[in-house]
Amino acid sequence: RSFEEEGLERIPDLRLSQWLFQAGLNRTPDAAKQGLLTEIMTVIKSENMTPYYKSVCRQLHLNIDQSLVDQMQAANDARFKELDEKIKKAEDSDGETAIRDAMIAKAHY
């Protein structure tokens, strides 16, 4: 059984924090930094993590790819619209549990 099935909150993926920390260390070899940055960017892109991407760029002194930001923001906007519609539908026709579930889904996103 998963944590969610048992009513426990989701545990955040701490690998990103570790990778970012290691990539920011002066003693980390350049090849390793590139590998870490590739891993970080893979997760950022797959999860459309726009604010985190901007934070990573600031911390690692990288240029922000505005087209990537725009693409991820558009995906986030579409997902939030979908989640808001789910909440509205639950408020209109479903019970309190459905409303709660829809709000939790939005909060986790």
mmCIF file with all atom_site columns, N, CA, C and O in Angstrom, residues 25-80:
data_model
loop_
_atom_site.group_PDB
_atom_site.id
_atom_site.type_symbol
_atom_site.label_atom_id
_atom_site.label_alt_id
_atom_site.label_comp_id
_atom_site.label_asym_id
_atom_site.label_entity_id
_atom_site.label_seq_id
_atom_site.pdbx_PDB_ins_code
_atom_site.Cartn_x
_atom_site.Cartn_y
_atom_site.Cartn_z
_atom_site.occupancy
_atom_site.B_iso_or_equiv
_atom_site.pdbx_formal_charge
_atom_site.auth_seq_id
_atom_site.auth_comp_id
_atom_site.auth_asym_id
_atom_site.auth_atom_id
_atom_site.pdbx_PDB_model_num
ATOM 1   N N  . LEU A 1 25 ? 28.307 22.800 -5.429  1.00 0.00 ? 25 LEU A N  1
ATOM 2   C CA . LEU A 1 25 ? 29.578 22.714 -4.716  1.00 0.00 ? 25 LEU A CA 1
ATOM 3   C C  . LEU A 1 25 ? 30.753 22.978 -5.661  1.00 0.00 ? 25 LEU A C  1
ATOM 4   O O  . LEU A 1 25 ? 30.779 22.464 -6.780  1.00 0.00 ? 25 LEU A O  1
ATOM 5   N N  . ASN A 1 26 ? 31.719 23.740 -5.204  1.00 0.00 ? 26 ASN A N  1
ATOM 6   C CA . ASN A 1 26 ? 32.913 24.016 -6.018  1.00 0.00 ? 26 ASN A CA 1
ATOM 7   C C  . ASN A 1 26 ? 33.738 22.761 -6.263  1.00 0.00 ? 26 ASN A C  1
ATOM 8   O O  . ASN A 1 26 ? 34.384 22.632 -7.297  1.00 0.00 ? 26 ASN A O  1
ATOM 9   N N  . ARG A 1 27 ? 33.705 21.831 -5.319  1.00 0.00 ? 27 ARG A N  1
ATOM 10  C CA . ARG A 1 27 ? 34.535 20.628 -5.447  1.00 0.00 ? 27 ARG A CA 1
ATOM 11  C C  . ARG A 1 27 ? 33.937 19.578 -6.383  1.00 0.00 ? 27 ARG A C  1
ATOM 12  O O  . ARG A 1 27 ? 34.594 18.587 -6.695  1.00 0.00 ? 27 ARG A O  1
ATOM 13  N N  . THR A 1 28 ? 32.699 19.764 -6.812  1.00 0.00 ? 28 THR A N  1
ATOM 14  C CA . THR A 1 28 ? 32.083 18.808 -7.737  1.00 0.00 ? 28 THR A CA 1
ATOM 15  C C  . THR A 1 28 ? 32.691 18.997 -9.131  1.00 0.00 ? 28 THR A C  1
ATOM 16  O O  . THR A 1 28 ? 32.674 20.110 -9.662  1.00 0.00 ? 28 THR A O  1
ATOM 17  N N  . PRO A 1 29 ? 33.235 17.944 -9.723  1.00 0.00 ? 29 PRO A N  1
ATOM 18  C CA . PRO A 1 29 ? 33.838 18.053 -11.064 1.00 0.00 ? 29 PRO A CA 1
ATOM 19  C C  . PRO A 1 29 ? 32.801 18.516 -12.093 1.00 0.00 ? 29 PRO A C  1
ATOM 20  O O  . PRO A 1 29 ? 31.606 18.228 -11.961 1.00 0.00 ? 29 PRO A O  1
ATOM 21  N N  . ASP A 1 30 ? 33.273 19.228 -13.120 1.00 0.00 ? 30 ASP A N  1
ATOM 22  C CA . ASP A 1 30 ? 32.375 19.777 -14.140 1.00 0.00 ? 30 ASP A CA 1
ATOM 23  C C  . ASP A 1 30 ? 31.529 18.703 -14.816 1.00 0.00 ? 30 ASP A C  1
ATOM 24  O O  . ASP A 1 30 ? 30.353 18.915 -15.091 1.00 0.00 ? 30 ASP A O  1
ATOM 25  N N  . ALA A 1 31 ? 32.129 17.543 -15.098 1.00 0.00 ? 31 ALA A N  1
ATOM 26  C CA . ALA A 1 31 ? 31.374 16.462 -15.750 1.00 0.00 ? 31 ALA A CA 1
ATOM 27  C C  . ALA A 1 31 ? 30.236 15.991 -14.844 1.00 0.00 ? 31 ALA A C  1
ATOM 28  O O  . ALA A 1 31 ? 29.117 15.736 -15.310 1.00 0.00 ? 31 ALA A O  1
ATOM 29  N N  . ALA A 1 32 ? 30.511 15.894 -13.557 1.00 0.00 ? 32 ALA A N  1
ATOM 30  C CA . ALA A 1 32 ? 29.469 15.481 -12.603 1.00 0.00 ? 32 ALA A CA 1
ATOM 31  C C  . ALA A 1 32 ? 28.386 16.549 -12.501 1.00 0.00 ? 32 ALA A C  1
ATOM 32  O O  . ALA A 1 32 ? 27.196 16.232 -12.416 1.00 0.00 ? 32 ALA A O  1
ATOM 33  N N  . LYS A 1 33 ? 28.790 17.822 -12.525 1.00 0.00 ? 33 LYS A N  1
ATOM 34  C CA . LYS A 1 33 ? 27.816 18.920 -12.477 1.00 0.00 ? 33 LYS A CA 1
ATOM 35  C C  . LYS A 1 33 ? 26.878 18.842 -13.676 1.00 0.00 ? 33 LYS A C  1
ATOM 36  O O  . LYS A 1 33 ? 25.674 19.045 -13.542 1.00 0.00 ? 33 LYS A O  1
ATOM 37  N N  . GLN A 1 34 ? 27.437 18.556 -14.857 1.00 0.00 ? 34 GLN A N  1
ATOM 38  C CA . GLN A 1 34 ? 26.611 18.441 -16.060 1.00 0.00 ? 34 GLN A CA 1
ATOM 39  C C  . GLN A 1 34 ? 25.616 17.304 -15.920 1.00 0.00 ? 34 GLN A C  1
ATOM 40  O O  . GLN A 1 34 ? 24.454 17.425 -16.294 1.00 0.00 ? 34 GLN A O  1
ATOM 41  N N  . GLY A 1 35 ? 26.067 16.179 -15.396 1.00 0.00 ? 35 GLY A N  1
ATOM 42  C CA . GLY A 1 35 ? 25.184 15.032 -15.185 1.00 0.00 ? 35 GLY A CA 1
ATOM 43  C C  . GLY A 1 35 ? 24.068 15.362 -14.199 1.00 0.00 ? 35 GLY A C  1
ATOM 44  O O  . GLY A 1 35 ? 22.905 15.016 -14.426 1.00 0.00 ? 35 GLY A O  1
ATOM 45  N N  . LEU A 1 36 ? 24.426 16.053 -13.120 1.00 0.00 ? 36 LEU A N  1
ATOM 46  C CA . LEU A 1 36 ? 23.426 16.454 -12.132 1.00 0.00 ? 36 LEU A CA 1
ATOM 47  C C  . LEU A 1 36 ? 22.427 17.431 -12.736 1.00 0.00 ? 36 LEU A C  1
ATOM 48  O O  . LEU A 1 36 ? 21.219 17.320 -12.520 1.00 0.00 ? 36 LEU A O  1
ATOM 49  N N  . LEU A 1 37 ? 22.929 18.381 -13.510 1.00 0.00 ? 37 LEU A N  1
ATOM 50  C CA . LEU A 1 37 ? 22.048 19.357 -14.150 1.00 0.00 ? 37 LEU A CA 1
ATOM 51  C C  . LEU A 1 37 ? 21.096 18.676 -15.131 1.00 0.00 ? 37 LEU A C  1
ATOM 52  O O  . LEU A 1 37 ? 19.915 19.027 -15.205 1.00 0.00 ? 37 LEU A O  1
ATOM 53  N N  . THR A 1 38 ? 21.592 17.667 -15.838 1.00 0.00 ? 38 THR A N  1
ATOM 54  C CA . THR A 1 38 ? 20.737 16.904 -16.751 1.00 0.00 ? 38 THR A CA 1
ATOM 55  C C  . THR A 1 38 ? 19.621 16.211 -15.978 1.00 0.00 ? 38 THR A C  1
ATOM 56  O O  . THR A 1 38 ? 18.453 16.246 -16.400 1.00 0.00 ? 38 THR A O  1
ATOM 57  N N  . GLU A 1 39 ? 19.959 15.591 -14.854 1.00 0.00 ? 39 GLU A N  1
ATOM 58  C CA . GLU A 1 39 ? 18.950 14.929 -14.018 1.00 0.00 ? 39 GLU A CA 1
ATOM 59  C C  . GLU A 1 39 ? 17.917 15.937 -13.503 1.00 0.00 ? 39 GLU A C  1
ATOM 60  O O  . GLU A 1 39 ? 16.713 15.693 -13.542 1.00 0.00 ? 39 GLU A O  1
ATOM 61  N N  . ILE A 1 40 ? 18.409 17.069 -13.004 1.00 0.00 ? 40 ILE A N  1
ATOM 62  C CA . ILE A 1 40 ? 17.524 18.110 -12.483 1.00 0.00 ? 40 ILE A CA 1
ATOM 63  C C  . ILE A 1 40 ? 16.576 18.595 -13.576 1.00 0.00 ? 40 ILE A C  1
ATOM 64  O O  . ILE A 1 40 ? 15.361 18.700 -13.366 1.00 0.00 ? 40 ILE A O  1
ATOM 65  N N  . MET A 1 41 ? 17.122 18.864 -14.757 1.00 0.00 ? 41 MET A N  1
ATOM 66  C CA . MET A 1 41 ? 16.305 19.394 -15.855 1.00 0.00 ? 41 MET A CA 1
ATOM 67  C C  . MET A 1 41 ? 15.290 18.367 -16.350 1.00 0.00 ? 41 MET A C  1
ATOM 68  O O  . MET A 1 41 ? 14.187 18.737 -16.756 1.00 0.00 ? 41 MET A O  1
ATOM 69  N N  . THR A 1 42 ? 15.635 17.108 -16.309 1.00 0.00 ? 42 THR A N  1
ATOM 70  C CA . THR A 1 42 ? 14.691 16.067 -16.715 1.00 0.00 ? 42 THR A CA 1
ATOM 71  C C  . THR A 1 42 ? 13.451 16.093 -15.826 1.00 0.00 ? 42 THR A C  1
ATOM 72  O O  . THR A 1 42 ? 12.318 16.048 -16.312 1.00 0.00 ? 42 THR A O  1
ATOM 73  N N  . VAL A 1 43 ? 13.671 16.196 -14.518 1.00 0.00 ? 43 VAL A N  1
ATOM 74  C CA . VAL A 1 43 ? 12.545 16.247 -13.579 1.00 0.00 ? 43 VAL A CA 1
ATOM 75  C C  . VAL A 1 43 ? 11.777 17.554 -13.738 1.00 0.00 ? 43 VAL A C  1
ATOM 76  O O  . VAL A 1 43 ? 10.542 17.555 -13.776 1.00 0.00 ? 43 VAL A O  1
ATOM 77  N N  . ILE A 1 44 ? 12.489 18.665 -13.842 1.00 0.00 ? 44 ILE A N  1
ATOM 78  C CA . ILE A 1 44 ? 11.839 19.970 -13.989 1.00 0.00 ? 44 ILE A CA 1
ATOM 79  C C  . ILE A 1 44 ? 10.918 19.972 -15.200 1.00 0.00 ? 44 ILE A C  1
ATOM 80  O O  . ILE A 1 44 ? 9.761  20.401 -15.123 1.00 0.00 ? 44 ILE A O  1
ATOM 81  N N  . LYS A 1 45 ? 11.419 19.490 -16.326 1.00 0.00 ? 45 LYS A N  1
ATOM 82  C CA . LYS A 1 45 ? 10.619 19.491 -17.559 1.00 0.00 ? 45 LYS A CA 1
ATOM 83  C C  . LYS A 1 45 ? 9.442  18.527 -17.467 1.00 0.00 ? 45 LYS A C  1
ATOM 84  O O  . LYS A 1 45 ? 8.344  18.851 -17.906 1.00 0.00 ? 45 LYS A O  1
ATOM 85  N N  . SER A 1 46 ? 9.659  17.358 -16.893 1.00 0.00 ? 46 SER A N  1
ATOM 86  C CA . SER A 1 46 ? 8.577  16.373 -16.843 1.00 0.00 ? 46 SER A CA 1
ATOM 87  C C  . SER A 1 46 ? 7.458  16.811 -15.896 1.00 0.00 ? 46 SER A C  1
ATOM 88  O O  . SER A 1 46 ? 6.305  16.444 -16.092 1.00 0.00 ? 46 SER A O  1
ATOM 89  N N  . GLU A 1 47 ? 7.800  17.603 -14.874 1.00 0.00 ? 47 GLU A N  1
ATOM 90  C CA . GLU A 1 47 ? 6.813  18.042 -13.885 1.00 0.00 ? 47 GLU A CA 1
ATOM 91  C C  . GLU A 1 47 ? 6.380  19.503 -14.089 1.00 0.00 ? 47 GLU A C  1
ATOM 92  O O  . GLU A 1 47 ? 5.613  20.022 -13.280 1.00 0.00 ? 47 GLU A O  1
ATOM 93  N N  . ASN A 1 48 ? 6.906  20.156 -15.136 1.00 0.00 ? 48 ASN A N  1
ATOM 94  C CA . ASN A 1 48 ? 6.603  21.574 -15.406 1.00 0.00 ? 48 ASN A CA 1
ATOM 95  C C  . ASN A 1 48 ? 6.820  22.443 -14.169 1.00 0.00 ? 48 ASN A C  1
ATOM 96  O O  . ASN A 1 48 ? 5.951  23.187 -13.740 1.00 0.00 ? 48 ASN A O  1
ATOM 97  N N  . MET A 1 49 ? 8.006  22.346 -13.609 1.00 0.00 ? 49 MET A N  1
ATOM 98  C CA . MET A 1 49 ? 8.344  23.022 -12.356 1.00 0.00 ? 49 MET A CA 1
ATOM 99  C C  . MET A 1 49 ? 8.927  24.413 -12.615 1.00 0.00 ? 49 MET A C  1
ATOM 100 O O  . MET A 1 49 ? 10.099 24.683 -12.354 1.00 0.00 ? 49 MET A O  1
ATOM 101 N N  . THR A 1 50 ? 8.103  25.318 -13.108 1.00 0.00 ? 50 THR A N  1
ATOM 102 C CA . THR A 1 50 ? 8.559  26.648 -13.508 1.00 0.00 ? 50 THR A CA 1
ATOM 103 C C  . THR A 1 50 ? 9.255  27.412 -12.380 1.00 0.00 ? 50 THR A C  1
ATOM 104 O O  . THR A 1 50 ? 10.383 27.882 -12.570 1.00 0.00 ? 50 THR A O  1
ATOM 105 N N  . PRO A 1 51 ? 8.637  27.586 -11.206 1.00 0.00 ? 51 PRO A N  1
ATOM 106 C CA . PRO A 1 51 ? 9.320  28.350 -10.149 1.00 0.00 ? 51 PRO A CA 1
ATOM 107 C C  . PRO A 1 51 ? 10.638 27.700 -9.711  1.00 0.00 ? 51 PRO A C  1
ATOM 108 O O  . PRO A 1 51 ? 11.624 28.396 -9.468  1.00 0.00 ? 51 PRO A O  1
ATOM 109 N N  . TYR A 1 52 ? 10.653 26.382 -9.634  1.00 0.00 ? 52 TYR A N  1
ATOM 110 C CA . TYR A 1 52 ? 11.873 25.689 -9.225  1.00 0.00 ? 52 TYR A CA 1
ATOM 111 C C  . TYR A 1 52 ? 12.962 25.868 -10.280 1.00 0.00 ? 52 TYR A C  1
ATOM 112 O O  . TYR A 1 52 ? 14.138 26.056 -9.947  1.00 0.00 ? 52 TYR A O  1
ATOM 113 N N  . TYR A 1 53 ? 12.579 25.837 -11.552 1.00 0.00 ? 53 TYR A N  1
ATOM 114 C CA . TYR A 1 53 ? 13.538 26.052 -12.643 1.00 0.00 ? 53 TYR A CA 1
ATOM 115 C C  . TYR A 1 53 ? 14.206 27.415 -12.495 1.00 0.00 ? 53 TYR A C  1
ATOM 116 O O  . TYR A 1 53 ? 15.436 27.528 -12.591 1.00 0.00 ? 53 TYR A O  1
ATOM 117 N N  . LYS A 1 54 ? 13.413 28.438 -12.237 1.00 0.00 ? 54 LYS A N  1
ATOM 118 C CA . LYS A 1 54 ? 13.972 29.784 -12.072 1.00 0.00 ? 54 LYS A CA 1
ATOM 119 C C  . LYS A 1 54 ? 14.918 29.835 -10.877 1.00 0.00 ? 54 LYS A C  1
ATOM 120 O O  . LYS A 1 54 ? 15.973 30.468 -10.936 1.00 0.00 ? 54 LYS A O  1
ATOM 121 N N  . SER A 1 55 ? 14.546 29.158 -9.805  1.00 0.00 ? 55 SER A N  1
ATOM 122 C CA . SER A 1 55 ? 15.387 29.115 -8.613  1.00 0.00 ? 55 SER A CA 1
ATOM 123 C C  . SER A 1 55 ? 16.711 28.399 -8.895  1.00 0.00 ? 55 SER A C  1
ATOM 124 O O  . SER A 1 55 ? 17.780 28.863 -8.485  1.00 0.00 ? 55 SER A O  1
ATOM 125 N N  . VAL A 1 56 ? 16.657 27.287 -9.610  1.00 0.00 ? 56 VAL A N  1
ATOM 126 C CA . VAL A 1 56 ? 17.865 26.547 -9.970  1.00 0.00 ? 56 VAL A CA 1
ATOM 127 C C  . VAL A 1 56 ? 18.781 27.425 -10.822 1.00 0.00 ? 56 VAL A C  1
ATOM 128 O O  . VAL A 1 56 ? 19.991 27.483 -10.591 1.00 0.00 ? 56 VAL A O  1
ATOM 129 N N  . CYS A 1 57 ? 18.193 28.118 -11.785 1.00 0.00 ? 57 CYS A N  1
ATOM 130 C CA . CYS A 1 57 ? 19.007 28.990 -12.651 1.00 0.00 ? 57 CYS A CA 1
ATOM 131 C C  . CYS A 1 57 ? 19.698 30.080 -11.837 1.00 0.00 ? 57 CYS A C  1
ATOM 132 O O  . CYS A 1 57 ? 20.871 30.382 -12.068 1.00 0.00 ? 57 CYS A O  1
ATOM 133 N N  . ARG A 1 58 ? 18.974 30.670 -10.882 1.00 0.00 ? 58 ARG A N  1
ATOM 134 C CA . ARG A 1 58 ? 19.587 31.701 -10.033 1.00 0.00 ? 58 ARG A CA 1
ATOM 135 C C  . ARG A 1 58 ? 20.713 31.108 -9.186  1.00 0.00 ? 58 ARG A C  1
ATOM 136 O O  . ARG A 1 58 ? 21.804 31.676 -9.097  1.00 0.00 ? 58 ARG A O  1
ATOM 137 N N  . GLN A 1 59 ? 20.448 29.955 -8.574  1.00 0.00 ? 59 GLN A N  1
ATOM 138 C CA . GLN A 1 59 ? 21.439 29.361 -7.674  1.00 0.00 ? 59 GLN A CA 1
ATOM 139 C C  . GLN A 1 59 ? 22.701 28.902 -8.395  1.00 0.00 ? 59 GLN A C  1
ATOM 140 O O  . GLN A 1 59 ? 23.801 29.004 -7.867  1.00 0.00 ? 59 GLN A O  1
ATOM 141 N N  . LEU A 1 60 ? 22.522 28.387 -9.611  1.00 0.00 ? 60 LEU A N  1
ATOM 142 C CA . LEU A 1 60 ? 23.670 27.858 -10.362 1.00 0.00 ? 60 LEU A CA 1
ATOM 143 C C  . LEU A 1 60 ? 24.198 28.841 -11.400 1.00 0.00 ? 60 LEU A C  1
ATOM 144 O O  . LEU A 1 60 ? 25.051 28.488 -12.209 1.00 0.00 ? 60 LEU A O  1
ATOM 145 N N  . HIS A 1 61 ? 23.662 30.066 -11.384 1.00 0.00 ? 61 HIS A N  1
ATOM 146 C CA . HIS A 1 61 ? 24.089 31.127 -12.305 1.00 0.00 ? 61 HIS A CA 1
ATOM 147 C C  . HIS A 1 61 ? 23.957 30.701 -13.766 1.00 0.00 ? 61 HIS A C  1
ATOM 148 O O  . HIS A 1 61 ? 24.880 30.847 -14.565 1.00 0.00 ? 61 HIS A O  1
ATOM 149 N N  . LEU A 1 62 ? 22.773 30.178 -14.107 1.00 0.00 ? 62 LEU A N  1
ATOM 150 C CA . LEU A 1 62 ? 22.464 29.742 -15.470 1.00 0.00 ? 62 LEU A CA 1
ATOM 151 C C  . LEU A 1 62 ? 21.518 30.744 -16.111 1.00 0.00 ? 62 LEU A C  1
ATOM 152 O O  . LEU A 1 62 ? 20.751 31.424 -15.425 1.00 0.00 ? 62 LEU A O  1
ATOM 153 N N  . ASN A 1 63 ? 21.567 30.824 -17.424 1.00 0.00 ? 63 ASN A N  1
ATOM 154 C CA . ASN A 1 63 ? 20.621 31.666 -18.147 1.00 0.00 ? 63 ASN A CA 1
ATOM 155 C C  . ASN A 1 63 ? 19.264 30.980 -18.178 1.00 0.00 ? 63 ASN A C  1
ATOM 156 O O  . ASN A 1 63 ? 19.175 29.772 -18.411 1.00 0.00 ? 63 ASN A O  1
ATOM 157 N N  . ILE A 1 64 ? 18.214 31.759 -17.988 1.00 0.00 ? 64 ILE A N  1
ATOM 158 C CA . ILE A 1 64 ? 16.853 31.224 -18.033 1.00 0.00 ? 64 ILE A CA 1
ATOM 159 C C  . ILE A 1 64 ? 16.414 31.134 -19.487 1.00 0.00 ? 64 ILE A C  1
ATOM 160 O O  . ILE A 1 64 ? 16.525 32.109 -20.235 1.00 0.00 ? 64 ILE A O  1
ATOM 161 N N  . ASP A 1 65 ? 15.924 29.973 -19.876 1.00 0.00 ? 65 ASP A N  1
ATOM 162 C CA . ASP A 1 65 ? 15.375 29.752 -21.218 1.00 0.00 ? 65 ASP A CA 1
ATOM 163 C C  . ASP A 1 65 ? 13.906 30.185 -21.180 1.00 0.00 ? 65 ASP A C  1
ATOM 164 O O  . ASP A 1 65 ? 13.048 29.449 -20.688 1.00 0.00 ? 65 ASP A O  1
ATOM 165 N N  . GLN A 1 66 ? 13.638 31.386 -21.706 1.00 0.00 ? 66 GLN A N  1
ATOM 166 C CA . GLN A 1 66 ? 12.287 31.945 -21.603 1.00 0.00 ? 66 GLN A CA 1
ATOM 167 C C  . GLN A 1 66 ? 11.258 31.114 -22.367 1.00 0.00 ? 66 GLN A C  1
ATOM 168 O O  . GLN A 1 66 ? 10.118 30.991 -21.937 1.00 0.00 ? 66 GLN A O  1
ATOM 169 N N  . SER A 1 67 ? 11.662 30.490 -23.471 1.00 0.00 ? 67 SER A N  1
ATOM 170 C CA . SER A 1 67 ? 10.702 29.657 -24.208 1.00 0.00 ? 67 SER A CA 1
ATOM 171 C C  . SER A 1 67 ? 10.312 28.435 -23.381 1.00 0.00 ? 67 SER A C  1
ATOM 172 O O  . SER A 1 67 ? 9.159  28.006 -23.391 1.00 0.00 ? 67 SER A O  1
ATOM 173 N N  . LEU A 1 68 ? 11.264 27.884 -22.625 1.00 0.00 ? 68 LEU A N  1
ATOM 174 C CA . LEU A 1 68 ? 10.950 26.762 -21.741 1.00 0.00 ? 68 LEU A CA 1
ATOM 175 C C  . LEU A 1 68 ? 10.024 27.224 -20.614 1.00 0.00 ? 68 LEU A C  1
ATOM 176 O O  . LEU A 1 68 ? 9.053  26.543 -20.286 1.00 0.00 ? 68 LEU A O  1
ATOM 177 N N  . VAL A 1 69 ? 10.305 28.395 -20.049 1.00 0.00 ? 69 VAL A N  1
ATOM 178 C CA . VAL A 1 69 ? 9.445  28.956 -19.000 1.00 0.00 ? 69 VAL A CA 1
ATOM 179 C C  . VAL A 1 69 ? 8.026  29.137 -19.531 1.00 0.00 ? 69 VAL A C  1
ATOM 180 O O  . VAL A 1 69 ? 7.054  28.739 -18.882 1.00 0.00 ? 69 VAL A O  1
ATOM 181 N N  . ASP A 1 70 ? 7.898  29.715 -20.723 1.00 0.00 ? 70 ASP A N  1
ATOM 182 C CA . ASP A 1 70 ? 6.578  29.939 -21.317 1.00 0.00 ? 70 ASP A CA 1
ATOM 183 C C  . ASP A 1 70 ? 5.845  28.619 -21.556 1.00 0.00 ? 70 ASP A C  1
ATOM 184 O O  . ASP A 1 70 ? 4.647  28.513 -21.294 1.00 0.00 ? 70 ASP A O  1
ATOM 185 N N  . GLN A 1 71 ? 6.572  27.614 -22.042 1.00 0.00 ? 71 GLN A N  1
ATOM 186 C CA . GLN A 1 71 ? 5.982  26.297 -22.315 1.00 0.00 ? 71 GLN A CA 1
ATOM 187 C C  . GLN A 1 71 ? 5.496  25.647 -21.019 1.00 0.00 ? 71 GLN A C  1
ATOM 188 O O  . GLN A 1 71 ? 4.365  25.145 -20.948 1.00 0.00 ? 71 GLN A O  1
ATOM 189 N N  . MET A 1 72 ? 6.331  25.679 -19.987 1.00 0.00 ? 72 MET A N  1
ATOM 190 C CA . MET A 1 72 ? 5.945  25.058 -18.719 1.00 0.00 ? 72 MET A CA 1
ATOM 191 C C  . MET A 1 72 ? 4.797  25.830 -18.068 1.00 0.00 ? 72 MET A C  1
ATOM 192 O O  . MET A 1 72 ? 3.887  25.233 -17.502 1.00 0.00 ? 72 MET A O  1
ATOM 193 N N  . GLN A 1 73 ? 4.832  27.168 -18.181 1.00 0.00 ? 73 GLN A N  1
ATOM 194 C CA . GLN A 1 73 ? 3.773  27.977 -17.582 1.00 0.00 ? 73 GLN A CA 1
ATOM 195 C C  . GLN A 1 73 ? 2.437  27.714 -18.276 1.00 0.00 ? 73 GLN A C  1
ATOM 196 O O  . GLN A 1 73 ? 1.400  27.632 -17.618 1.00 0.00 ? 73 GLN A O  1
ATOM 197 N N  . ALA A 1 74 ? 2.465  27.551 -19.588 1.00 0.00 ? 74 ALA A N  1
ATOM 198 C CA . ALA A 1 74 ? 1.235  27.242 -20.322 1.00 0.00 ? 74 ALA A CA 1
ATOM 199 C C  . ALA A 1 74 ? 0.672  25.888 -19.872 1.00 0.00 ? 74 ALA A C  1
ATOM 200 O O  . ALA A 1 74 ? -0.544 25.746 -19.686 1.00 0.00 ? 74 ALA A O  1
ATOM 201 N N  . ALA A 1 75 ? 1.549  24.912 -19.694 1.00 0.00 ? 75 ALA A N  1
ATOM 202 C CA . ALA A 1 75 ? 1.110  23.594 -19.219 1.00 0.00 ? 75 ALA A CA 1
ATOM 203 C C  . ALA A 1 75 ? 0.538  23.700 -17.813 1.00 0.00 ? 75 ALA A C  1
ATOM 204 O O  . ALA A 1 75 ? -0.490 23.076 -17.501 1.00 0.00 ? 75 ALA A O  1
ATOM 205 N N  . ASN A 1 76 ? 1.180  24.494 -16.957 1.00 0.00 ? 76 ASN A N  1
ATOM 206 C CA . ASN A 1 76 ? 0.675  24.690 -15.590 1.00 0.00 ? 76 ASN A CA 1
ATOM 207 C C  . ASN A 1 76 ? -0.677 25.385 -15.604 1.00 0.00 ? 76 ASN A C  1
ATOM 208 O O  . ASN A 1 76 ? -1.588 24.998 -14.866 1.00 0.00 ? 76 ASN A O  1
ATOM 209 N N  . ASP A 1 77 ? -0.812 26.413 -16.427 1.00 0.00 ? 77 ASP A N  1
ATOM 210 C CA . ASP A 1 77 ? -2.087 27.136 -16.511 1.00 0.00 ? 77 ASP A CA 1
ATOM 211 C C  . ASP A 1 77 ? -3.213 26.207 -16.948 1.00 0.00 ? 77 ASP A C  1
ATOM 212 O O  . ASP A 1 77 ? -4.312 26.243 -16.389 1.00 0.00 ? 77 ASP A O  1
ATOM 213 N N  . ALA A 1 78 ? -2.921 25.358 -17.942 1.00 0.00 ? 78 ALA A N  1
ATOM 214 C CA . ALA A 1 78 ? -3.932 24.406 -18.422 1.00 0.00 ? 78 ALA A CA 1
ATOM 215 C C  . ALA A 1 78 ? -4.308 23.412 -17.323 1.00 0.00 ? 78 ALA A C  1
ATOM 216 O O  . ALA A 1 78 ? -5.490 23.100 -17.134 1.00 0.00 ? 78 ALA A O  1
ATOM 217 N N  . ARG A 1 79 ? -3.314 22.943 -16.583 1.00 0.00 ? 79 ARG A N  1
ATOM 218 C CA . ARG A 1 79 ? -3.583 21.981 -15.502 1.00 0.00 ? 79 ARG A CA 1
ATOM 219 C C  . ARG A 1 79 ? -4.388 22.634 -14.374 1.00 0.00 ? 79 ARG A C  1
ATOM 220 O O  . ARG A 1 79 ? -5.324 22.032 -13.845 1.00 0.00 ? 79 ARG A O  1
ATOM 221 N N  . PHE A 1 80 ? -4.044 23.875 -14.021 1.00 0.00 ? 80 PHE A N  1
ATOM 222 C CA . PHE A 1 80 ? -4.806 24.576 -12.978 1.00 0.00 ? 80 PHE A CA 1
ATOM 223 C C  . PHE A 1 80 ? -6.244 24.820 -13.424 1.00 0.00 ? 80 PHE A C  1
ATOM 224 O O  . PHE A 1 80 ? -7.169 24.698 -12.620 1.00 0.00 ? 80 PHE A O  1
#
